PDB file of C-alpha atoms in Angstrom:
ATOM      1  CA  UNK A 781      78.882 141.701 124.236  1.00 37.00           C
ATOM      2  CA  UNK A 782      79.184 137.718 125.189  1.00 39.00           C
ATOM      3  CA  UNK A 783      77.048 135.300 125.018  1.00 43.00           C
ATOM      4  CA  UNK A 784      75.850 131.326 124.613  1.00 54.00           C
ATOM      5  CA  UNK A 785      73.713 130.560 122.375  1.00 51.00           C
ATOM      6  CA  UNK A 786      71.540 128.297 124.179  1.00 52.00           C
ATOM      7  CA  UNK A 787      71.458 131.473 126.641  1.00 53.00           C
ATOM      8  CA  UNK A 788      70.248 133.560 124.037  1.00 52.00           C
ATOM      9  CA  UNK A 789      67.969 131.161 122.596  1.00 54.00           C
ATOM     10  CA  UNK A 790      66.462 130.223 125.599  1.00 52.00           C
ATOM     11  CA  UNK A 791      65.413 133.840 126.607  1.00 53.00           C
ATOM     12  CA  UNK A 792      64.036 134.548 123.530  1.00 57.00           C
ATOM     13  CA  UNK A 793      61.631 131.728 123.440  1.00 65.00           C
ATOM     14  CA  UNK A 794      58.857 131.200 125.992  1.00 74.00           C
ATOM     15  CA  UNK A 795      57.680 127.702 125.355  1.00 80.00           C
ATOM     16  CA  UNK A 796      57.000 126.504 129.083  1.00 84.00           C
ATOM     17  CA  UNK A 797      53.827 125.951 128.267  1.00 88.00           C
ATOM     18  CA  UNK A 798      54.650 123.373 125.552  1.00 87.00           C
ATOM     19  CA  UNK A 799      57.269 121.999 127.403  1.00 86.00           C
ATOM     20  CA  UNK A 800      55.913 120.702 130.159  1.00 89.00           C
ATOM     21  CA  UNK A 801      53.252 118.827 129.124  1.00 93.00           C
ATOM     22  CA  UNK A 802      55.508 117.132 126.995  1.00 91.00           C
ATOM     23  CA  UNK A 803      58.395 115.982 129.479  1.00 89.00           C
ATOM     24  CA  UNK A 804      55.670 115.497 131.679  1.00 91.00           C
ATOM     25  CA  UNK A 805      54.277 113.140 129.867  1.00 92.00           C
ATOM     26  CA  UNK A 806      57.860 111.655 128.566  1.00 92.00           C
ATOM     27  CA  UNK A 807      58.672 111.271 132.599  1.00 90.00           C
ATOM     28  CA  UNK A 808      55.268 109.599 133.231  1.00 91.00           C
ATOM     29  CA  UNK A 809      56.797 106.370 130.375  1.00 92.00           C
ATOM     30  CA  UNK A 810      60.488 106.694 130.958  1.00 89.00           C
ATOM     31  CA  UNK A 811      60.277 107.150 135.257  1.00 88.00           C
ATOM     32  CA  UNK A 812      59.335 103.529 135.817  1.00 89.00           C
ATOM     33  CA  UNK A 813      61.350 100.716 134.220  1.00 92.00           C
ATOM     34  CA  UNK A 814      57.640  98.770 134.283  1.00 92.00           C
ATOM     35  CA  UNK A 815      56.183 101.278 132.488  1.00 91.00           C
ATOM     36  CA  UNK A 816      58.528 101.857 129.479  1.00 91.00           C
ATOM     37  CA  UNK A 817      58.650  98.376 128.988  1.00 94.00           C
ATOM     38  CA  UNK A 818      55.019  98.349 128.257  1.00 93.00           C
ATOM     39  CA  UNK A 819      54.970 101.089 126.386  1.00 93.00           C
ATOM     40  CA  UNK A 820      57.933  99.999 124.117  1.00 93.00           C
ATOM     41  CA  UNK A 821      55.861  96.640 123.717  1.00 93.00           C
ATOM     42  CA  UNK A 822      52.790  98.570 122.894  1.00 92.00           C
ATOM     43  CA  UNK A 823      54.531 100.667 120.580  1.00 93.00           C
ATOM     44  CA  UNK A 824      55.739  96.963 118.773  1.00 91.00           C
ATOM     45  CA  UNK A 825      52.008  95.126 118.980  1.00 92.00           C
ATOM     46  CA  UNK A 826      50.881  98.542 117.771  1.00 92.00           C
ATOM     47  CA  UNK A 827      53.500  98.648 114.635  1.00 92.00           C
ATOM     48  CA  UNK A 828      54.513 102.406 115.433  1.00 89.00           C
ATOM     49  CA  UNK A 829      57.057 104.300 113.228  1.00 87.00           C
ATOM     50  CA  UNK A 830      59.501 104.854 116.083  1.00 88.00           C
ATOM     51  CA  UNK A 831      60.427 102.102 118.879  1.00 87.00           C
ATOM     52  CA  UNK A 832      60.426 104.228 122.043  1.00 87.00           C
ATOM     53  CA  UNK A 833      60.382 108.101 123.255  1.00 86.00           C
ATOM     54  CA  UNK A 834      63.012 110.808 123.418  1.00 78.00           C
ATOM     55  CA  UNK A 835      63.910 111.005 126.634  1.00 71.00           C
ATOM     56  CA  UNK A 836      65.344 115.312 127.444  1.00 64.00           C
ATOM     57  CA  UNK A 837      68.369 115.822 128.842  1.00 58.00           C
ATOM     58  CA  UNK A 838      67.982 119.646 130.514  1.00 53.00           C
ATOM     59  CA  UNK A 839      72.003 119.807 130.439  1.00 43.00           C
ATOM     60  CA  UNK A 840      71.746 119.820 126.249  1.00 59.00           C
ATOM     61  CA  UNK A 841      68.136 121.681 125.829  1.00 63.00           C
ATOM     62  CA  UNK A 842      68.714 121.740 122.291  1.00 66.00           C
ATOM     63  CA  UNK A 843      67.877 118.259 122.482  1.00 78.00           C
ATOM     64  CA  UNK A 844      64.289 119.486 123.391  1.00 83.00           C
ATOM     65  CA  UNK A 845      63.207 119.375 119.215  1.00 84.00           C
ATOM     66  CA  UNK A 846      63.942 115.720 119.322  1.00 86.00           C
ATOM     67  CA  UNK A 847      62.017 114.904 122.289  1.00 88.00           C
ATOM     68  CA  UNK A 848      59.092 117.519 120.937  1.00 90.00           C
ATOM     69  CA  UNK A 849      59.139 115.134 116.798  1.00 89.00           C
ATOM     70  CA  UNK A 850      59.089 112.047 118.214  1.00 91.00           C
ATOM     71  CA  UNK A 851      56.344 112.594 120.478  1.00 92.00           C
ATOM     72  CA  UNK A 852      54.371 114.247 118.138  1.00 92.00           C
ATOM     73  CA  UNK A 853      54.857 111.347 116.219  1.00 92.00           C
ATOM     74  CA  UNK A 854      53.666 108.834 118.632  1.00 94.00           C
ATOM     75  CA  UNK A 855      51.036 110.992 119.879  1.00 94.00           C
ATOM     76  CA  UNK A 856      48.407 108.322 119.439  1.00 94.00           C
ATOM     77  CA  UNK A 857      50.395 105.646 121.237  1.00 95.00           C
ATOM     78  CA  UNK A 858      50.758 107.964 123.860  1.00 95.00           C
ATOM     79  CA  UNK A 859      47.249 108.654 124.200  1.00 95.00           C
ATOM     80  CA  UNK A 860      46.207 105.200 123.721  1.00 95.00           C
ATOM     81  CA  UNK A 861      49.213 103.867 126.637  1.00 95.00           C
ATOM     82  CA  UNK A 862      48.063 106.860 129.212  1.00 94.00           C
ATOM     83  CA  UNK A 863      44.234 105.319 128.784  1.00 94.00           C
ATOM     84  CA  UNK A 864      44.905 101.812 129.105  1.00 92.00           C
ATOM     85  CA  UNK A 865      46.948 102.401 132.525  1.00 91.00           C
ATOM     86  CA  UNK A 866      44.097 105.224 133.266  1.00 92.00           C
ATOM     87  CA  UNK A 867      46.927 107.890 134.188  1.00 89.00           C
ATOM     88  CA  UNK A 868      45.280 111.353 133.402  1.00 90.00           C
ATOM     89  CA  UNK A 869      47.702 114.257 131.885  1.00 91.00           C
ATOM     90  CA  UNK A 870      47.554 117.705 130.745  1.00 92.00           C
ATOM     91  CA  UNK A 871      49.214 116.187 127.974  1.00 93.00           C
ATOM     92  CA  UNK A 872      45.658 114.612 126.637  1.00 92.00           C
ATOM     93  CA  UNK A 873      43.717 117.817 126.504  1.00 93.00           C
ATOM     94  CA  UNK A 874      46.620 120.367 125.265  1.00 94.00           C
ATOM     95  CA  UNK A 875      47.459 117.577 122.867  1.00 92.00           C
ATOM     96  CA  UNK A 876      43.504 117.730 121.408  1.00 93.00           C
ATOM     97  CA  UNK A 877      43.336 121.406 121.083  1.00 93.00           C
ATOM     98  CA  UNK A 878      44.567 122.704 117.527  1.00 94.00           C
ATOM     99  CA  UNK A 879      46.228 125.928 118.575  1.00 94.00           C
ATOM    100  CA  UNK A 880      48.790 123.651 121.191  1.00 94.00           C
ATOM    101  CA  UNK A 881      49.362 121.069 118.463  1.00 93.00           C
ATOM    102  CA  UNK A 882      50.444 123.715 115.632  1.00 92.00           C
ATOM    103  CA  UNK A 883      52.553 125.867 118.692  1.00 92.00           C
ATOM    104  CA  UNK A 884      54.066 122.129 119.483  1.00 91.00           C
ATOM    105  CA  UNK A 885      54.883 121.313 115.547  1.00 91.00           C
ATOM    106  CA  UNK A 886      56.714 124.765 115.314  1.00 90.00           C
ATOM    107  CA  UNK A 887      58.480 124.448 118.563  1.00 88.00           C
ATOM    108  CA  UNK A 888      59.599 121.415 117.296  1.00 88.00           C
ATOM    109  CA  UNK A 889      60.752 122.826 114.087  1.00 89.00           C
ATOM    110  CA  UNK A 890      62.514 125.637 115.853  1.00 86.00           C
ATOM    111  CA  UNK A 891      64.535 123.685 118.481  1.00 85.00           C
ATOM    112  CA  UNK A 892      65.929 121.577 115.642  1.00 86.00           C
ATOM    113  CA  UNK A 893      67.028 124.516 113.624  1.00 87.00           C
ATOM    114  CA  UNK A 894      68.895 125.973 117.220  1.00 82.00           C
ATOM    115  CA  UNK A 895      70.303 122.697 117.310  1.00 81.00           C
ATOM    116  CA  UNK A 896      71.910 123.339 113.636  1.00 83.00           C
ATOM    117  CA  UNK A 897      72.883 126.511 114.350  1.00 83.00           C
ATOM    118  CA  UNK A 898      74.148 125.657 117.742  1.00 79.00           C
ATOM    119  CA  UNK A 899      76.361 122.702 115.999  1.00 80.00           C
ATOM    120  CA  UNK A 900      77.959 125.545 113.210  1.00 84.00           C
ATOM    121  CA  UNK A 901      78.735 127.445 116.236  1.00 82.00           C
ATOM    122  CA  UNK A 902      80.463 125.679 118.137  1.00 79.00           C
ATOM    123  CA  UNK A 903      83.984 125.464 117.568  1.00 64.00           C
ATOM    124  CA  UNK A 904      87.233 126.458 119.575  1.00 53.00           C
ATOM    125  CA  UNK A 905      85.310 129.323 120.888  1.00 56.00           C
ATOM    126  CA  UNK A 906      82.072 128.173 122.348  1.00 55.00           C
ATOM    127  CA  UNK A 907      81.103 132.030 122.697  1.00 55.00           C
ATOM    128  CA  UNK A 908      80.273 134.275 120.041  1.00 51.00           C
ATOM    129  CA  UNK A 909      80.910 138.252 119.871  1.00 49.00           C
ATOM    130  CA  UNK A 910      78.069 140.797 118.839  1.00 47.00           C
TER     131      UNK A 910
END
């Protein structure tokens, strides 16, 4: 048996309901050029660790773990950004319940691993035999 490992992967994990919320609320900063500007300059006023958001490309979903760390890391910035311009998200209530955040940390942890793995695999065969 054949197969991709981002196929694999990908069927194996059901993480819709992380994902969403979270490109969701990427999409609502990155979609308009007005709005990532402002967010990027809150981000500076604001002294955050990182100077902008992941933005995820579907074509490499491995990239997903990046997009999932950074915005846990600016989570507050986030929150803060989506209450100045009053935009209401999913992303503000999943984000305050405990259960989401922990599922969203190991997601996170997980998608970067595949991304490790998926790296080691690759090679002049990008499929692998069973």
């Amino acid at each position: 048996m054949y197969f991709t490992s981002g196929k694999l992967c990908k069927a194996a994990l059901d993480l819709k309901h992380l994902v969403d919320p979270v490109i969701g609320v990427v999409n609502i900063i990155r979609a308009r050029a007005l709005h990532h500007r402002q967010f990027k300059s809150l981000l500076e006023e604001v002294g955050a660790e990182h100077e902008d958001v992941n933005y995820n490309n579907t074509v490499r979903w491995f990239s997903m773990g990046k997009v999932l760390k950074r915005v846990w890391g600016l989570q507050d910035e986030i929150i803060l950004f989506l209450d100045t311009k009053e935009v209401s998200h999913d992303f503000v209530a999943k984000i305050g319940c405990e259960e989401w955040r922990y599922e969203m940390m190991f997601a996170g942890d997980i998608f970067e691993k595949l991304s490790e793995l998926n790296v080691t695999l690759q090679g002049k065969d990008t499929c692998q035999s069973i």
